[in-house]
CSV table of C-alpha atoms in Angstrom, one decimal:
chain,number,residue,atom,x,y,z
A,23,UNK,CA,18.4,172.4,81.2
A,24,UNK,CA,17.1,169.8,78.8
A,25,UNK,CA,13.8,170.8,77.4
A,26,UNK,CA,11.6,170.3,74.3
A,27,UNK,CA,9.1,173.1,73.5
A,28,UNK,CA,6.2,172.7,71.1
A,29,UNK,CA,4.7,176.2,71.2
A,30,UNK,CA,1.4,175.3,69.6
A,31,UNK,CA,-1.1,173.1,71.5
A,32,UNK,CA,-3.4,173.1,68.6
A,33,UNK,CA,-2.9,173.7,64.9
A,34,UNK,CA,-5.7,173.7,62.4
A,35,UNK,CA,-5.2,173.9,58.6
A,36,UNK,CA,-7.2,173.1,55.5
A,37,UNK,CA,-6.6,170.0,53.5
A,38,UNK,CA,-4.0,170.7,50.8
A,39,UNK,CA,-2.4,173.5,52.7
A,40,UNK,CA,1.2,173.3,54.0
A,41,UNK,CA,1.8,172.2,57.6
A,42,UNK,CA,4.6,173.1,59.9
A,43,UNK,CA,4.6,171.8,63.5
A,44,UNK,CA,7.2,173.6,65.5
A,45,UNK,CA,9.7,172.1,67.9
A,46,UNK,CA,12.5,173.8,69.7
A,47,UNK,CA,14.9,172.3,72.1
A,48,UNK,CA,17.4,173.1,74.8
A,49,UNK,CA,20.3,170.7,75.2
A,50,UNK,CA,24.0,171.2,75.9
A,51,UNK,CA,25.3,168.3,73.8
A,52,UNK,CA,24.4,166.6,70.6
A,53,UNK,CA,20.8,165.3,70.9
A,54,UNK,CA,19.0,162.9,68.7
A,55,UNK,CA,15.6,164.3,67.8
A,56,UNK,CA,12.3,162.4,67.1
A,57,UNK,CA,8.8,163.0,66.1
A,58,UNK,CA,6.1,160.7,67.4
A,59,UNK,CA,2.5,160.6,66.3
A,60,UNK,CA,-0.7,159.3,68.0
A,61,UNK,CA,-3.7,158.9,65.7
A,62,UNK,CA,-7.2,158.7,67.2
A,63,UNK,CA,-7.6,155.4,69.1
A,64,UNK,CA,-4.2,154.2,68.2
A,65,UNK,CA,-1.0,153.9,70.1
A,66,UNK,CA,1.9,156.4,70.1
A,67,UNK,CA,4.3,155.5,67.4
A,68,UNK,CA,7.6,156.8,65.9
A,69,UNK,CA,7.1,159.0,62.8
A,70,UNK,CA,10.6,159.9,62.0
A,71,UNK,CA,14.0,160.8,63.5
A,72,UNK,CA,16.6,163.2,62.4
A,73,UNK,CA,19.4,160.7,62.0
A,74,UNK,CA,17.5,158.7,59.3
A,75,UNK,CA,16.8,161.8,57.2
A,76,UNK,CA,13.8,160.2,55.6
A,77,UNK,CA,10.4,161.3,54.5
A,78,UNK,CA,7.5,159.4,56.2
A,79,UNK,CA,4.0,159.9,55.0
A,80,UNK,CA,5.1,163.0,53.2
A,81,UNK,CA,6.5,164.5,56.4
A,82,UNK,CA,10.1,165.7,56.8
A,83,UNK,CA,12.0,167.4,59.6
A,84,UNK,CA,15.4,169.0,59.5
A,85,UNK,CA,17.6,169.5,62.5
A,86,UNK,CA,18.7,173.1,62.7
A,87,UNK,CA,21.4,173.2,65.3
A,88,UNK,CA,21.8,177.0,65.0
A,89,UNK,CA,18.2,177.6,65.8
A,90,UNK,CA,17.9,174.5,68.0
A,91,UNK,CA,14.8,173.5,66.1
A,92,UNK,CA,13.4,170.3,64.6
A,93,UNK,CA,10.2,171.5,62.9
A,94,UNK,CA,8.0,168.9,61.2
A,95,UNK,CA,6.7,169.9,57.7
A,96,UNK,CA,4.5,168.6,55.0
A,97,UNK,CA,3.7,170.5,51.8
A,98,UNK,CA,0.1,169.3,51.4
A,99,UNK,CA,-1.9,168.2,54.4
A,100,UNK,CA,-4.3,165.3,54.2
A,101,UNK,CA,-7.2,164.6,56.4
A,102,UNK,CA,-5.6,161.4,57.7
A,103,UNK,CA,-2.8,163.5,59.1
A,104,UNK,CA,-5.1,164.7,61.9
A,105,UNK,CA,-3.4,163.4,65.1
A,106,UNK,CA,-1.4,164.4,68.1
A,107,UNK,CA,2.3,165.0,67.4
A,108,UNK,CA,5.1,164.9,69.9
A,109,UNK,CA,8.6,166.0,69.5
A,110,UNK,CA,11.2,164.3,71.7
A,111,UNK,CA,15.0,164.3,72.2
A,112,UNK,CA,17.5,161.9,73.6
A,113,UNK,CA,21.1,162.1,74.4
A,114,UNK,CA,23.9,161.3,76.8
A,115,UNK,CA,22.9,164.1,79.2
A,116,UNK,CA,19.4,162.6,79.5
A,117,UNK,CA,20.9,159.1,80.1
A,118,UNK,CA,19.5,158.3,76.6
A,119,UNK,CA,16.0,158.6,77.8
A,120,UNK,CA,13.4,160.6,75.9
A,121,UNK,CA,12.5,164.1,76.9
A,122,UNK,CA,9.2,165.0,75.5
A,123,UNK,CA,7.5,168.1,74.3
A,124,UNK,CA,3.9,168.8,75.3
A,125,UNK,CA,2.5,167.8,72.0
A,126,UNK,CA,0.6,169.6,69.2
A,127,UNK,CA,-2.9,168.5,68.1
A,128,UNK,CA,-3.1,168.8,64.4
A,129,UNK,CA,-6.6,169.1,62.8
A,130,UNK,CA,-6.9,169.0,59.1
A,131,UNK,CA,-10.2,170.6,57.9
A,132,UNK,CA,-11.8,169.3,54.7
B,4,UNK,CA,-1.4,140.0,68.0
B,5,UNK,CA,-0.8,143.0,70.2
B,6,UNK,CA,2.9,143.7,70.8
B,7,UNK,CA,2.6,145.7,74.0
B,8,UNK,CA,-0.6,145.2,75.9
B,9,UNK,CA,-1.8,147.0,79.0
B,10,UNK,CA,-4.7,146.1,81.2
B,11,UNK,CA,-7.0,147.6,82.2
B,12,UNK,CA,-7.7,150.2,79.5
B,13,UNK,CA,-9.8,152.3,81.9
B,14,UNK,CA,-9.6,152.4,85.7
B,15,UNK,CA,-11.9,154.4,87.8
B,16,UNK,CA,-11.4,154.3,91.6
B,17,UNK,CA,-11.7,156.1,94.8
B,18,UNK,CA,-9.0,158.1,96.6
B,19,UNK,CA,-7.1,155.9,99.1
B,20,UNK,CA,-7.5,152.7,97.1
B,21,UNK,CA,-4.6,150.5,95.9
B,22,UNK,CA,-4.6,149.5,92.2
B,23,UNK,CA,-2.4,147.8,89.7
B,24,UNK,CA,-1.8,148.2,86.0
B,25,UNK,CA,-0.4,145.3,84.1
B,26,UNK,CA,1.9,145.4,81.0
B,27,UNK,CA,3.1,142.6,78.8
B,28,UNK,CA,5.2,142.6,75.6
B,29,UNK,CA,5.6,139.7,73.2
B,30,UNK,CA,8.4,141.4,71.1
B,31,UNK,CA,11.2,139.8,73.0
B,32,UNK,CA,12.5,143.2,74.1
B,33,UNK,CA,14.9,143.5,77.0
B,34,UNK,CA,13.7,146.9,78.2
B,35,UNK,CA,10.3,148.1,79.4
B,36,UNK,CA,9.1,151.5,80.6
B,37,UNK,CA,6.3,153.2,82.4
B,38,UNK,CA,5.3,156.7,81.3
B,39,UNK,CA,2.8,159.1,82.7
B,40,UNK,CA,0.9,161.5,80.5
B,41,UNK,CA,-0.7,164.3,82.6
B,42,UNK,CA,-3.8,166.4,81.7
B,43,UNK,CA,-1.6,168.9,79.8
B,44,UNK,CA,-0.4,165.9,77.6
B,45,UNK,CA,3.2,166.0,78.9
B,46,UNK,CA,4.8,162.5,78.7
B,47,UNK,CA,7.2,161.8,81.5
B,48,UNK,CA,9.2,158.7,82.2
B,49,UNK,CA,8.6,157.1,85.6
B,50,UNK,CA,10.5,153.8,85.5
B,51,UNK,CA,12.6,151.6,83.2
B,52,UNK,CA,13.6,148.0,83.6
B,53,UNK,CA,16.2,146.2,81.6
B,54,UNK,CA,16.1,142.4,82.0
B,55,UNK,CA,14.1,142.7,85.2
B,56,UNK,CA,16.5,145.2,86.7
B,57,UNK,CA,15.5,148.7,87.5
B,58,UNK,CA,17.6,151.2,85.5
B,59,UNK,CA,15.5,154.3,85.6
B,60,UNK,CA,13.7,155.5,88.7
B,61,UNK,CA,12.6,159.1,88.2
B,62,UNK,CA,11.3,161.3,91.0
B,63,UNK,CA,8.0,159.5,91.6
B,64,UNK,CA,6.2,159.1,95.0
B,65,UNK,CA,7.1,155.8,96.6
B,66,UNK,CA,3.4,155.0,96.5
B,67,UNK,CA,4.3,153.8,93.0
B,68,UNK,CA,6.0,150.5,92.9
B,69,UNK,CA,7.0,148.7,89.6
B,70,UNK,CA,7.4,145.0,89.5
B,71,UNK,CA,9.0,143.0,86.8
B,72,UNK,CA,8.5,139.2,87.3
B,73,UNK,CA,10.2,138.5,84.0
B,74,UNK,CA,11.5,140.6,81.1
B,75,UNK,CA,8.2,140.4,79.2
B,76,UNK,CA,6.2,141.9,82.1
B,77,UNK,CA,6.3,145.2,83.9
B,78,UNK,CA,3.4,145.9,86.3
B,79,UNK,CA,2.7,149.1,88.1
B,80,UNK,CA,1.2,149.1,91.6
B,81,UNK,CA,-0.1,152.3,93.1
B,82,UNK,CA,-0.9,152.5,96.8
B,83,UNK,CA,-3.2,155.1,98.5
B,84,UNK,CA,-4.3,156.7,95.3
B,85,UNK,CA,-4.6,160.5,95.2
B,86,UNK,CA,-6.5,162.8,92.9
B,87,UNK,CA,-3.3,164.0,91.3
B,88,UNK,CA,-2.6,160.4,90.1
B,89,UNK,CA,-5.3,160.8,87.5
B,90,UNK,CA,-3.6,160.5,84.2
B,91,UNK,CA,-2.9,158.2,81.3
B,92,UNK,CA,-0.2,155.7,82.0
B,93,UNK,CA,1.7,154.2,79.0
B,94,UNK,CA,3.8,151.1,79.0
B,95,UNK,CA,6.5,150.8,76.4
B,96,UNK,CA,9.3,148.5,75.4
B,97,UNK,CA,12.5,148.6,73.3
B,98,UNK,CA,15.0,145.9,72.3
B,99,UNK,CA,17.6,147.4,74.6
B,100,UNK,CA,18.0,150.5,76.8
B,101,UNK,CA,18.7,153.5,74.6
B,102,UNK,CA,17.4,151.9,71.4
B,103,UNK,CA,14.7,154.5,71.3
B,104,UNK,CA,14.0,154.4,67.5
B,105,UNK,CA,12.4,151.0,68.2
B,106,UNK,CA,10.4,152.1,71.2
B,107,UNK,CA,7.0,150.5,71.1
B,108,UNK,CA,4.1,151.8,73.1
B,109,UNK,CA,1.0,150.2,74.6
B,110,UNK,CA,-2.3,151.8,74.1
B,111,UNK,CA,-2.4,153.4,77.5
B,112,UNK,CA,-4.4,153.1,80.7
B,113,UNK,CA,-6.6,156.0,81.7
B,114,UNK,CA,-6.7,156.2,85.5
B,115,UNK,CA,-9.4,158.4,87.1
B,116,UNK,CA,-9.2,158.9,90.8
B,117,UNK,CA,-12.4,160.3,92.3
């Protein structure tokens, strides 16, 4: 079954501390993985995807096919990182539609 | 200059009523979507239209009927509203079906059924 699991509903860290938002997936083929972010009172928007291999706003995510994970990391959290983060996957088996995780609310404490 | 706009932003109504949510995009995209975000924050696709044609129709009660008068608009009509329909509904668009890295979301419509 195709599934995206974000085990933490809420993650709270201090400013300057490292952040890791976990994402695990279940998919039979080769999925494309995404991280979306929703800041307070803003629309949901793409943060990054594994194909582009870029760092956006200091965040990176590496696709680990062995562990079927796509964790989102940032070495030093900033207060403006506080938001709701969603992991999602897409692939042929999902008819190229996005399958979403439940989201993790990240709170950065000053 | 909002790219994907949904109206209304908030909708409070009684059980049994019929209501519509409108969505318009000015990005020139071919594909539009309706997503439902439930109380546990799960996002689930409901419908997708490509150039006014229905291409995705997930298991959704037939009380929900999408209508796409042109490729810039995708409206959602809901008949006989039930308590379980309370959720946030997001409209989105992309240049074409499957071009998900360019998926652009509206700001959501919070529907509360009393």
